Short mmCIF file of C-alpha atoms in Angstrom, two decimals:
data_model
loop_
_atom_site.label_atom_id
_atom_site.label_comp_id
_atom_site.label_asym_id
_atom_site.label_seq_id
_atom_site.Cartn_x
_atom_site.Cartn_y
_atom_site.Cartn_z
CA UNK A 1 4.13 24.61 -47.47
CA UNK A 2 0.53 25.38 -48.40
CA UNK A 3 -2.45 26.85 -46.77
CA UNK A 4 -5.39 25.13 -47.16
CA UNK A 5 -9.08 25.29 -46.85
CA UNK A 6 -12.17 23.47 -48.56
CA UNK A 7 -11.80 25.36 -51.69
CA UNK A 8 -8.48 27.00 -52.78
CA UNK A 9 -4.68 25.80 -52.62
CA UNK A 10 -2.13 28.89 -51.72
CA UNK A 11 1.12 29.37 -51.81
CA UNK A 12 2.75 30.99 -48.24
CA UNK A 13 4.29 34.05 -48.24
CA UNK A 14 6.61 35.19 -45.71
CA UNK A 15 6.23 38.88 -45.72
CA UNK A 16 4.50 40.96 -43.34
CA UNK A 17 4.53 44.32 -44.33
CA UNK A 18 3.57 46.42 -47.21
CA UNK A 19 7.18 47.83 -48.10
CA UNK A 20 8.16 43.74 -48.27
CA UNK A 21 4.96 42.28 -49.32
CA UNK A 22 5.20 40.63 -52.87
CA UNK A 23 2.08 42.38 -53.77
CA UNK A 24 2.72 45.28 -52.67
CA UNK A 25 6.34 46.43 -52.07
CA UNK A 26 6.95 47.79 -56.07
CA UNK A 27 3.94 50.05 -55.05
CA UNK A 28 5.43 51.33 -51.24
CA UNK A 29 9.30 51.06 -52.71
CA UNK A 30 11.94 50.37 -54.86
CA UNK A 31 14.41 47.12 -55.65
CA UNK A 32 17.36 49.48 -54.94
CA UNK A 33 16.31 50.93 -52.40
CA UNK A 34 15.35 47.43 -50.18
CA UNK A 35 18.63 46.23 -51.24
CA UNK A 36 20.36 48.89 -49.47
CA UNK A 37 18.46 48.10 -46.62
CA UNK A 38 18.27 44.01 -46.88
CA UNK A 39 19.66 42.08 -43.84
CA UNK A 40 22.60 40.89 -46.36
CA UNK A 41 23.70 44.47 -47.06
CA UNK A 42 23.47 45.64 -43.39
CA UNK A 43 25.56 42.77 -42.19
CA UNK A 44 28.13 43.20 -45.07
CA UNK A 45 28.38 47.11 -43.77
CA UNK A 46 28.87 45.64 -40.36
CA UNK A 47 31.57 43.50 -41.64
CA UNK A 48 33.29 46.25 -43.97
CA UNK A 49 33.33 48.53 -40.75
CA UNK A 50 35.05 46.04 -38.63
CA UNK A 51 37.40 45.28 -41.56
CA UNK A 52 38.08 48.92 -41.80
CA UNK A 53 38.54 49.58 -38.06
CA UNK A 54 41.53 46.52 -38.06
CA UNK A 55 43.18 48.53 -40.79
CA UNK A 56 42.91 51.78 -39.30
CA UNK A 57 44.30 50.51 -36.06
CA UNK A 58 46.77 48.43 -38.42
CA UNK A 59 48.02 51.41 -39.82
CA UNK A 60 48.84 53.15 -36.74
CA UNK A 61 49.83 50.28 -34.63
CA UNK A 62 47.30 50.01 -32.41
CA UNK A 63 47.14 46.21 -33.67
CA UNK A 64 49.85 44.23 -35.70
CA UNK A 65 49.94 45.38 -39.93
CA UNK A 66 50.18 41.74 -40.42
CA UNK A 67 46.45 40.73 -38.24
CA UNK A 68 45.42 43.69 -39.94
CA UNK A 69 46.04 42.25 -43.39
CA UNK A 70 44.74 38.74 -42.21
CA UNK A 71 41.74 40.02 -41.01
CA UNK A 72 41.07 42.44 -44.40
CA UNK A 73 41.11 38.75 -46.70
CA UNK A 74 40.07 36.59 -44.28
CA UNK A 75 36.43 38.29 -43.34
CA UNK A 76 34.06 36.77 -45.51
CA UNK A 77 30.31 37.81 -45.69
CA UNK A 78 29.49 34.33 -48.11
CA UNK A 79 30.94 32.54 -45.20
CA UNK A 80 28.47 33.56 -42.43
CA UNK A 81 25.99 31.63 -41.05
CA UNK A 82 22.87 33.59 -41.08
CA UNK A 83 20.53 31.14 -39.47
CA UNK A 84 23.34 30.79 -36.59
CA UNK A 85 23.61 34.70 -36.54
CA UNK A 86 19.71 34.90 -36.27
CA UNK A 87 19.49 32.60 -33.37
CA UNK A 88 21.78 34.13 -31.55
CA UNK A 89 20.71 37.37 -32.39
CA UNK A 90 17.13 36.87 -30.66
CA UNK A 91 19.33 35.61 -27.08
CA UNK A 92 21.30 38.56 -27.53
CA UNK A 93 19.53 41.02 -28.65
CA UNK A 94 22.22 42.83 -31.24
CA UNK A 95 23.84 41.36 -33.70
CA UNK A 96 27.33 42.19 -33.35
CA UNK A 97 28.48 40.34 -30.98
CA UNK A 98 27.32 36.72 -32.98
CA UNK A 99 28.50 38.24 -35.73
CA UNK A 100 32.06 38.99 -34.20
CA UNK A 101 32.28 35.39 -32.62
CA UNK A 102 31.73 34.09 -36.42
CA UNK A 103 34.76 36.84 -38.02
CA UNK A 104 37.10 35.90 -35.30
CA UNK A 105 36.67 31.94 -35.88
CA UNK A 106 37.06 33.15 -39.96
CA UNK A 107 40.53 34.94 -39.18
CA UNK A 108 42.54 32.09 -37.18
CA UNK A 109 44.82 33.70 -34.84
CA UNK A 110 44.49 37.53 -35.88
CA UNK A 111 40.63 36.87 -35.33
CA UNK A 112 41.44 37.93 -31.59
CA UNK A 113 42.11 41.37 -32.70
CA UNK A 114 38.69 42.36 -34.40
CA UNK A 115 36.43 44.80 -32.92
CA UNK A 116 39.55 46.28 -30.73
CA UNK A 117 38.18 48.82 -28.28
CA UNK A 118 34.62 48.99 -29.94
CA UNK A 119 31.27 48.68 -28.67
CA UNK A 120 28.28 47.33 -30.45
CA UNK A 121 26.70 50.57 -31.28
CA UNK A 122 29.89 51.98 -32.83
CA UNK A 123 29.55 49.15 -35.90
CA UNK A 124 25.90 49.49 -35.97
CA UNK A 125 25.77 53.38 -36.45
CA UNK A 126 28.47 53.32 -38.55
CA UNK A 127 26.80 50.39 -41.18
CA UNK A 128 23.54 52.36 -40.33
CA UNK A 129 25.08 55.83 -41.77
CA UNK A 130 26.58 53.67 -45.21
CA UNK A 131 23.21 52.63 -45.36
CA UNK A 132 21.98 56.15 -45.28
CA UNK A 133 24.55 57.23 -47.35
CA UNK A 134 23.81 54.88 -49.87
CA UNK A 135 20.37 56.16 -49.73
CA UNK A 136 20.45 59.68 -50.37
CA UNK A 137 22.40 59.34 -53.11
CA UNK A 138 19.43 57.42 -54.41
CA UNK A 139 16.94 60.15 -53.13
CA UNK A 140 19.35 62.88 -54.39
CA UNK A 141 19.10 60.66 -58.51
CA UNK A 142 14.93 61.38 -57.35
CA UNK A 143 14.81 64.42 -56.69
CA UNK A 144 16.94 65.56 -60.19
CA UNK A 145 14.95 63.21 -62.16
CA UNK A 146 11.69 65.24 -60.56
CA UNK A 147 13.18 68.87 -60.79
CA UNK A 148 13.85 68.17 -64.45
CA UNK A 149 9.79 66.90 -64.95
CA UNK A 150 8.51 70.07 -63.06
CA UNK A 151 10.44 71.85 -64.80
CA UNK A 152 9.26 70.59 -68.02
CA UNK A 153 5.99 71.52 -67.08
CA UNK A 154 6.35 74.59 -66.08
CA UNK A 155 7.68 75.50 -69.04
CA UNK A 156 5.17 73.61 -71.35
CA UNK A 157 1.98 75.40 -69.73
CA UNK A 158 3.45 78.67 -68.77
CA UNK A 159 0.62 80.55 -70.53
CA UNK A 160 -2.24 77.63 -69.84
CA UNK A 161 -5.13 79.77 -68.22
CA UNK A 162 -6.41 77.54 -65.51
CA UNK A 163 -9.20 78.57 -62.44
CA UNK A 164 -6.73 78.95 -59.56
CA UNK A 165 -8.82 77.97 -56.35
CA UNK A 166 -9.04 78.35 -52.30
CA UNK A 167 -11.03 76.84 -49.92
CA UNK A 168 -12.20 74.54 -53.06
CA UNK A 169 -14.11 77.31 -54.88
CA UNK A 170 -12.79 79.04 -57.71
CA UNK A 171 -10.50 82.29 -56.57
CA UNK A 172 -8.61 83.98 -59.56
CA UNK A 173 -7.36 82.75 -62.62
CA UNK A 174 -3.65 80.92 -62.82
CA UNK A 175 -2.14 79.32 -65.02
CA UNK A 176 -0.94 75.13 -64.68
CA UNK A 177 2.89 76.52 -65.44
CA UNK A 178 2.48 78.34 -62.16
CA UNK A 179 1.11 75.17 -60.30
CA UNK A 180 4.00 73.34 -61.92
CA UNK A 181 6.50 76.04 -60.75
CA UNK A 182 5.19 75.94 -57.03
CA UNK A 183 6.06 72.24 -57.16
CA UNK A 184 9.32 72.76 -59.02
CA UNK A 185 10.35 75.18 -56.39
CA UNK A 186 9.88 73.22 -53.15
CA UNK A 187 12.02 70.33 -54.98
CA UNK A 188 14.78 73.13 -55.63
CA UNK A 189 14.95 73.55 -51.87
CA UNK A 190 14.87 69.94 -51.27
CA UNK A 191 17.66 69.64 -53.60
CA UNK A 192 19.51 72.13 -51.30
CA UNK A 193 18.50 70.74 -47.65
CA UNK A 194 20.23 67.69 -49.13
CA UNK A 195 23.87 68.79 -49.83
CA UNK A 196 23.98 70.93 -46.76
CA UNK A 197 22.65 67.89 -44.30
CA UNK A 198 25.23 65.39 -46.07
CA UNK A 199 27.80 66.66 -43.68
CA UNK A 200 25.82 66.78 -40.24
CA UNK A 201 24.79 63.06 -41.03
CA UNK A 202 27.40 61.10 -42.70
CA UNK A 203 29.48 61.38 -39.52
CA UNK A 204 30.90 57.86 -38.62
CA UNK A 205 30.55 56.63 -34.74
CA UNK A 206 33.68 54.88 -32.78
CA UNK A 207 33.76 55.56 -29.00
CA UNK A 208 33.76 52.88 -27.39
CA UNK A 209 32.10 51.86 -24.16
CA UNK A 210 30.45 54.96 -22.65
CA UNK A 211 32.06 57.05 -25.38
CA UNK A 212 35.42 57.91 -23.91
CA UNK A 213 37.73 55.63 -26.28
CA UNK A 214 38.60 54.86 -22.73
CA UNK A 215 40.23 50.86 -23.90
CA UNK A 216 42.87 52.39 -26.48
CA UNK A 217 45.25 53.95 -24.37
CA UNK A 218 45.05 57.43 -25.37
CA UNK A 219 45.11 56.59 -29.33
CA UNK A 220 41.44 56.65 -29.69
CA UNK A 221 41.06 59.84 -31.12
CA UNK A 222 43.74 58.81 -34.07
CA UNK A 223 42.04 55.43 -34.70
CA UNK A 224 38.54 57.31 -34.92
CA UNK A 225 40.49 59.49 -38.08
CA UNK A 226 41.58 56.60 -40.10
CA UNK A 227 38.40 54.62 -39.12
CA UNK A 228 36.42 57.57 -40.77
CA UNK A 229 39.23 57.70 -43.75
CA UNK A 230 38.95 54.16 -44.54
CA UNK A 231 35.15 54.86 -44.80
CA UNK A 232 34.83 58.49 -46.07
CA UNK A 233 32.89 59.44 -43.62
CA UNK A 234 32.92 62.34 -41.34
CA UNK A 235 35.20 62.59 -38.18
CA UNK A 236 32.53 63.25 -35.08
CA UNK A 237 33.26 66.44 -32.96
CA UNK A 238 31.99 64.20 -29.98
CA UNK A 239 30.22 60.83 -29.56
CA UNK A 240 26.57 60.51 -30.64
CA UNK A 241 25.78 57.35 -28.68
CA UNK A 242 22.90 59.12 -27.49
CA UNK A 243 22.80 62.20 -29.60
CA UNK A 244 20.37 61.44 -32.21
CA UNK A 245 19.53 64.28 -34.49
CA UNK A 246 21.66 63.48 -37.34
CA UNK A 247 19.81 60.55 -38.03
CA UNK A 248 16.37 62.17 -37.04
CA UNK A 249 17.18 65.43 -39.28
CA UNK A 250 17.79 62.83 -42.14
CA UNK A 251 14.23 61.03 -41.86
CA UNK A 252 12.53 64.55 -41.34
CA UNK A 253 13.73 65.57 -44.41
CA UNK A 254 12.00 62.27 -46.16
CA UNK A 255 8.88 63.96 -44.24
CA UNK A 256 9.70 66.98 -46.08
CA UNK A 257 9.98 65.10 -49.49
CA UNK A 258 7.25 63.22 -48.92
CA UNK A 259 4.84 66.05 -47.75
CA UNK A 260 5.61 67.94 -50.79
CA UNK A 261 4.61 64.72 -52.84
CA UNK A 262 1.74 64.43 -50.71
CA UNK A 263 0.63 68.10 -51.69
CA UNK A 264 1.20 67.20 -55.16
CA UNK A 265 -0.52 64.04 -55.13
CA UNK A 266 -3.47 65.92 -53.25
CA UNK A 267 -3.70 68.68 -56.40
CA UNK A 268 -3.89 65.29 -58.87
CA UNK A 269 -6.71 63.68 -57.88
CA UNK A 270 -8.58 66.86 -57.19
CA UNK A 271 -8.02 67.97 -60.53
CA UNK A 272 -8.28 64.35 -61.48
CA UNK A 273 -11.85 64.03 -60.64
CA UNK A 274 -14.96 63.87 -63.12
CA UNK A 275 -16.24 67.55 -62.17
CA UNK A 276 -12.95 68.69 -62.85
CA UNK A 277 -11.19 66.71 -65.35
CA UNK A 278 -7.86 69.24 -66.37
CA UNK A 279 -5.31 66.33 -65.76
CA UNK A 280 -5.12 62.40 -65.58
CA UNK A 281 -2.68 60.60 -64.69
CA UNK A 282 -0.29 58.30 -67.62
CA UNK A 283 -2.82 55.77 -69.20
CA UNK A 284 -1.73 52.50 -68.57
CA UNK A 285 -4.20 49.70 -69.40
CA UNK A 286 -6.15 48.36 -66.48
CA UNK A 287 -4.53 50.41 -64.04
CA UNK A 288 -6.47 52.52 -61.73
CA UNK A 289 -9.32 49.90 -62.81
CA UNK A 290 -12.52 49.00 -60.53
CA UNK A 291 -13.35 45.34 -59.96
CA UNK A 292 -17.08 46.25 -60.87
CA UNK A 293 -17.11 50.07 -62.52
CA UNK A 294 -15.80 49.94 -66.18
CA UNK A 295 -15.69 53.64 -66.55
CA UNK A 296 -13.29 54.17 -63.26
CA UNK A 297 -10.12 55.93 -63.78
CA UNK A 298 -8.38 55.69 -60.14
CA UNK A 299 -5.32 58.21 -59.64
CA UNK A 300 -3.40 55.28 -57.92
CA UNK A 301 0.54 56.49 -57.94
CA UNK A 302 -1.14 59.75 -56.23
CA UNK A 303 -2.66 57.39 -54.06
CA UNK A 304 0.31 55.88 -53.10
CA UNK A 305 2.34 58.67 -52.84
CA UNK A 306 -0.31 60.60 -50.59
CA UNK A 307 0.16 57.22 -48.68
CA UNK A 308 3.26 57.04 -47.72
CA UNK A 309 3.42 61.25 -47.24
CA UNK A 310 1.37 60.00 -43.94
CA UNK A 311 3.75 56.95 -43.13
CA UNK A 312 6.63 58.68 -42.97
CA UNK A 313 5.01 61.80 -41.26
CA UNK A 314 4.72 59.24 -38.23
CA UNK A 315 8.28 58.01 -38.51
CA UNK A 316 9.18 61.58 -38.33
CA UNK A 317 7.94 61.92 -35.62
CA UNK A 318 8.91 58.76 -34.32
CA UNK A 319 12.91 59.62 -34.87
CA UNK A 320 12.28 62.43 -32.86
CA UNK A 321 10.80 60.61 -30.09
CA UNK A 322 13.79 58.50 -29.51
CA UNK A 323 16.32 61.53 -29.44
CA UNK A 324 15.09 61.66 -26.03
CA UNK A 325 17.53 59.15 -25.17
CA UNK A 326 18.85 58.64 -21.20
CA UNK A 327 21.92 59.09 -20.22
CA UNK A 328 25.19 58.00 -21.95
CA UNK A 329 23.24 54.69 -23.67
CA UNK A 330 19.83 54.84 -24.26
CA UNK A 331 17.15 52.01 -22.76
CA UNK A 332 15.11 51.14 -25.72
CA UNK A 333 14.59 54.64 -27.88
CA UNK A 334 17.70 53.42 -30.36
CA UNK A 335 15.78 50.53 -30.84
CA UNK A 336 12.58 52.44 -32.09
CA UNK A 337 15.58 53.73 -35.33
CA UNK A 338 15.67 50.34 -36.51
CA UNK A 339 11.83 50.54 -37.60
CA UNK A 340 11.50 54.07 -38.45
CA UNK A 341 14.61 54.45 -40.79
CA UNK A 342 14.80 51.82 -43.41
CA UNK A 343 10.69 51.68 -44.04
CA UNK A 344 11.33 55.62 -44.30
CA UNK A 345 13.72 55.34 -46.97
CA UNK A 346 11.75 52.70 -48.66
CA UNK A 347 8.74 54.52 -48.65
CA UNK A 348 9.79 57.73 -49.87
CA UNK A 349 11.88 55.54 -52.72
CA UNK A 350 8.44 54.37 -53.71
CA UNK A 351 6.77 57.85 -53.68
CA UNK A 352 9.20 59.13 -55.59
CA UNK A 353 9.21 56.50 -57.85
CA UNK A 354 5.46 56.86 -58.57
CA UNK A 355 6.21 60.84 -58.62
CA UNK A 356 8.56 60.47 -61.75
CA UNK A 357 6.00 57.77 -63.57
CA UNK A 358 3.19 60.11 -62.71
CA UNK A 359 4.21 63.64 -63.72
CA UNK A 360 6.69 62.50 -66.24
CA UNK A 361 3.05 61.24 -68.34
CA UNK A 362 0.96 63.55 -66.79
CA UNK A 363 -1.76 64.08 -69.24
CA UNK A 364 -2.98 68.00 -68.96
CA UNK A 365 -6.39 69.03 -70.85
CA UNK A 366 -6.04 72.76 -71.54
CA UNK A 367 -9.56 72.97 -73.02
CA UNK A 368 -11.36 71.41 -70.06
CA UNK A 369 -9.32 73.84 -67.66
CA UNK A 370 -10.51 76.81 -70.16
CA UNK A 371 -14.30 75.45 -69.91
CA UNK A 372 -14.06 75.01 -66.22
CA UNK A 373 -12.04 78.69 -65.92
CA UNK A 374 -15.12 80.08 -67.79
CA UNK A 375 -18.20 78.41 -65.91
CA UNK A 376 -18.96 80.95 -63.41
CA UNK A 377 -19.08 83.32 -66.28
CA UNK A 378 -16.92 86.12 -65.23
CA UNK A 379 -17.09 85.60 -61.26
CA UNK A 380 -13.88 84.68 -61.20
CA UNK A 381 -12.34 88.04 -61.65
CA UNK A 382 -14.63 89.87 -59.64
CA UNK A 383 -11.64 91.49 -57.98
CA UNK A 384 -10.40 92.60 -61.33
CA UNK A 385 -13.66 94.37 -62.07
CA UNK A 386 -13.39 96.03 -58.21
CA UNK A 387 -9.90 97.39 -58.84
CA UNK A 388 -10.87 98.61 -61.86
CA UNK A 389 -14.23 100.88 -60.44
CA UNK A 390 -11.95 101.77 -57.43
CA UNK A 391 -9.83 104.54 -58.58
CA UNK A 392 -13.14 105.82 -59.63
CA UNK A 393 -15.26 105.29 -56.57
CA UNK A 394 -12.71 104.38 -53.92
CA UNK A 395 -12.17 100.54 -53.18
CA UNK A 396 -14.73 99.50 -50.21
CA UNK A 397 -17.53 100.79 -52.47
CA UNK A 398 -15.90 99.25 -55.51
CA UNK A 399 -15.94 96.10 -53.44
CA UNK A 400 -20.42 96.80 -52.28
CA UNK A 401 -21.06 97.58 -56.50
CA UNK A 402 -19.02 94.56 -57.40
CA UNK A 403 -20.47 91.89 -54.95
CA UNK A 404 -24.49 93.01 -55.15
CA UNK A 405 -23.21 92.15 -59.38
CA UNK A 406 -21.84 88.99 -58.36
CA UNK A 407 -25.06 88.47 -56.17
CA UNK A 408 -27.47 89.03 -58.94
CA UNK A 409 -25.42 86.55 -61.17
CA UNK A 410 -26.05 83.67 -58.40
CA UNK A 411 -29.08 84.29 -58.24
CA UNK A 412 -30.84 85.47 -61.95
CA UNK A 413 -28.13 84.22 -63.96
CA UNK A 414 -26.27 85.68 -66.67
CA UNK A 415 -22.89 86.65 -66.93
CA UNK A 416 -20.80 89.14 -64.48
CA UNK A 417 -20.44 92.11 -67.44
CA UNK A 418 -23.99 91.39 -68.38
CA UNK A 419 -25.05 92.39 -64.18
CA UNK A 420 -22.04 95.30 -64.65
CA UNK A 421 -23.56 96.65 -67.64
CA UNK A 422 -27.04 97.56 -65.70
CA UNK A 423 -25.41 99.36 -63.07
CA UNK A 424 -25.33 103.24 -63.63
CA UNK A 425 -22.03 103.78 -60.95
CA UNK A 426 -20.36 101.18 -63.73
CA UNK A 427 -21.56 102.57 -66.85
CA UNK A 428 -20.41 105.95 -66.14
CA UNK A 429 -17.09 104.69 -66.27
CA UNK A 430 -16.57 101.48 -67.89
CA UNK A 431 -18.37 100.85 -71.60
CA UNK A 432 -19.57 97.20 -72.84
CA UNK A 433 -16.03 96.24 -74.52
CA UNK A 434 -14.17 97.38 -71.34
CA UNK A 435 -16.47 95.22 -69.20
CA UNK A 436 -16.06 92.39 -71.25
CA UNK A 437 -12.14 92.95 -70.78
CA UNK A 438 -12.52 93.32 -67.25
CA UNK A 439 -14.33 89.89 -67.36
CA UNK A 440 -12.36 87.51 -69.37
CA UNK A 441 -10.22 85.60 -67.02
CA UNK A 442 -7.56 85.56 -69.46
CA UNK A 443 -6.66 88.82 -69.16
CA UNK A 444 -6.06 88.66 -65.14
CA UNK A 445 -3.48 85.80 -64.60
CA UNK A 446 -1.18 88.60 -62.89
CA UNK A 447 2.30 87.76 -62.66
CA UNK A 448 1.71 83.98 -62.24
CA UNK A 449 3.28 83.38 -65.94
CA UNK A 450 6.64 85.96 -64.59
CA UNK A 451 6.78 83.51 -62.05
CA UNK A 452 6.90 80.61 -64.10
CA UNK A 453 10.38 82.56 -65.38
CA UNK A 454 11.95 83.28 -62.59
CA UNK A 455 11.23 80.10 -61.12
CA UNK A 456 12.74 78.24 -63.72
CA UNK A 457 15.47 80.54 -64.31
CA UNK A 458 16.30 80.03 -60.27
CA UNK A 459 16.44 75.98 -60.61
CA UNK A 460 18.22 75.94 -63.40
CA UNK A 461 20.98 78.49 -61.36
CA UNK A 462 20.82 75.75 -58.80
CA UNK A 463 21.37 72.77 -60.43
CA UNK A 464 24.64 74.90 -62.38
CA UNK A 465 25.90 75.49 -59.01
CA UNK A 466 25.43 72.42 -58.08
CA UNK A 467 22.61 73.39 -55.22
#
């Protein structure tokens, strides 16, 4: 089908939404990370966990080995009808119980023992934490693949003077290493919040009705072992029908990851811009490009990434919404998961996708930081000057010498140890070649390039350990 007006002929697309968009979803996610969460590879994990729960049961004779076995070879996602599932889907409103009318017609007679003593939200939370699983171990691949870039960097421009700046005005000199190290640190700790919440969230759900395991005569808890075996997931201490912060812990970290792109992404295009200039993003012909200004240099994966930082902010905070959940089944605030979850994953796939392109080519201009560290001609490390004159005048009146010099620089012009140099409570202390010390940024980047060490020295102690 085409739509059609009086003067173009287009082809119609289906999608909807950025993260599934043929224009845009290789910009707000990954291939592998939609196909973990495509409709074919949730209902396959649906199947796979009913096929698993007939064996568990199989093997402790909850059910006959032999329906067991039948129901193991006979389940077949290729065999499904999908437009059949969808339709009845929309009357019922879950999936699993059109789905488990199709398996049972699939397995003959042993199709009357699938899904023994489950309820719908069992198999859904269970596919829902392969899915997850699935997907951290892609996150996880990110965030190694990013630690190694920062790294990198860190290392590269340990001693590369740059003007370190707060509130947007130039503060005291840094260097980029330390920048990079900042970065490479929170990604160290994201690395760790990752291996310990593995265990909290890859925790299997089979309960049953209102989570008593009620139907299976007092075998439940055995069944719920093997289940969990055949899966290798974790055994639940209790049912988490309505007990949602496993899930909602895993999507706030994404907000973590995603923030601390966002940050990153933030410090690009800042430094990005024309009155700064110390770092571009990879050149890649035409991209970043302006429909009508030639010279435009857009930092689009910081863009993107500072994008989807805010998206999955809201889903954050959306997964923590529906923990509020009534009851022993929840009304509607499970539902609100089935939005918030996959586009997280999908979005922060994409951010970190455009994370690795971007700082993996990031293009860093150590002479335009050292022109831009040097334009307020020795302002910068005014506080270098003032601890200097202190132990000789005490510190507050350090502080009044030092800012009427930095005041007659605004306003006359001139350079800091020029202003210095005509001030008799300096001179008696401090001659022109220790001024002009005292004023070259390069000599006050403190401890940032120490940091830059033991920074490094603590990631690569994590990754060892495997932290």
């Amino acid at each position: 089908m085409c739509i059609r007006d009086s003067t173009m002929t287009l082809p119609s697309f289906t999608s909807s939404t950025a993260i599934d968009s043929l224009l845009f979803r290789d910009a707000f996610g990954t291939p592998a990370m939609r196909a973990i969460f495509a409709d074919s590879a949730l209902v396959s994990r649906y199947v796979a966990v009913e096929v698993a729960l007939a064996r568990a049961q199989g093997r402790c004779g909850v059910i006959p080995a032999e329906a067991a076995h039948e129901i193991a070879q006979r389940c077949s996602l290729e065999a499904l009808d999908f437009e059949l599932l969808r339709k009845e889907t929309d009357i019922v409103g879950y999936p699993i119980l059109p789905l488990v009318h199709q398996l049972v017609k699939q397995c003959g007679d042993a199709g009357r023992y699938i899904h023994w003593g489950a309820t719908t939200q069992d198999i859904m939370d269970t596919a829902t934490v392969l899915q997850v699983r699935d997907a951290l171990d892609l996150v996880d691949a990110d965030i190694a693949a990013l630690r190694t870039i920062l790294a990198d960097l860190a290392e590269r421009h340990r001693d590369t003077p740059m003007a370190g700046r707060t509130h947007l005005q130039h503060a005291l000199p840094i260097t980029f290493g330390y920048k990079a190290a900042i970065w490479l640190a929170m990604f160290d700790r994201h690395a760790q919040r990752l291996k310990e919440l593995r265990p909290r969230v890859l925790v299997g759900q089979f309960a049953g009705a209102a989570g008593t395991l009620a139907s299976l005569s007092g075998r439940g808890l055995e069944v719920q072992q093997l289940l969990m075996e055949e899966l290798g997931l974790g055994v639940p201490s209790t049912t988490w029908h309505v007990a949602r912060d496993g899930l909602a812990e895993a999507v706030n970290f994404l907000a973590l990851v995603t923030g601390s792109l966002g940050k990153i992404a933030y410090d690009v295009m800042l430094l990005s811009s024309t009155e700064f200039g110390e770092v571009f993003e990879p050149f890649v012909t035409g991209r970043g490009a302006s429909s009508t200004m030639p010279q435009k240099r857009n930092a689009i994966s910081s863009e993107l990434m500072l994008a989807a930082s805010k998206a999955v902010r809201q889903h954050a905070g959306l997964m923590l919404d529906a923990m509020v959940q009534d009851l022993e089944r929840a009304t509607g605030p499970w539902h609100a998961e089935w939005v918030a979850l996959p586009e997280s994953f999908v979005l922060s796939a994409g951010a970190l996708h455009q994370a690795r392109f971007m700082l993996g080519g990031l293009i860093v201009d150590p002479e335009r930081m050292a022109r831009n560290l040097d334009m307020t001609d020795g302002l910068i490390v005014a506080e270098a000057v003032m601890m200097g004159l202190a132990p000789h005048t005490g510190r507050q009146q350090a502080h009044d010498i030092v800012y009427a010099a930095c005041r007659s620089v605004n306003a006359e012009g001139g350079t800091l140890a020029d202003a210095l140099a005509r001030l008799p409570e300096v001179t008696a202390h401090f001659d022109r070649a220790a001024l002009q010390r005292l004023t070259d940024p390069r000599n006050y980047l403190g401890e940032a390039p120490q940091m830059v060490d033991r920074a490094l020295a603590l990631s690569r102690a994590h990754t060892a350990s495997g932290r």
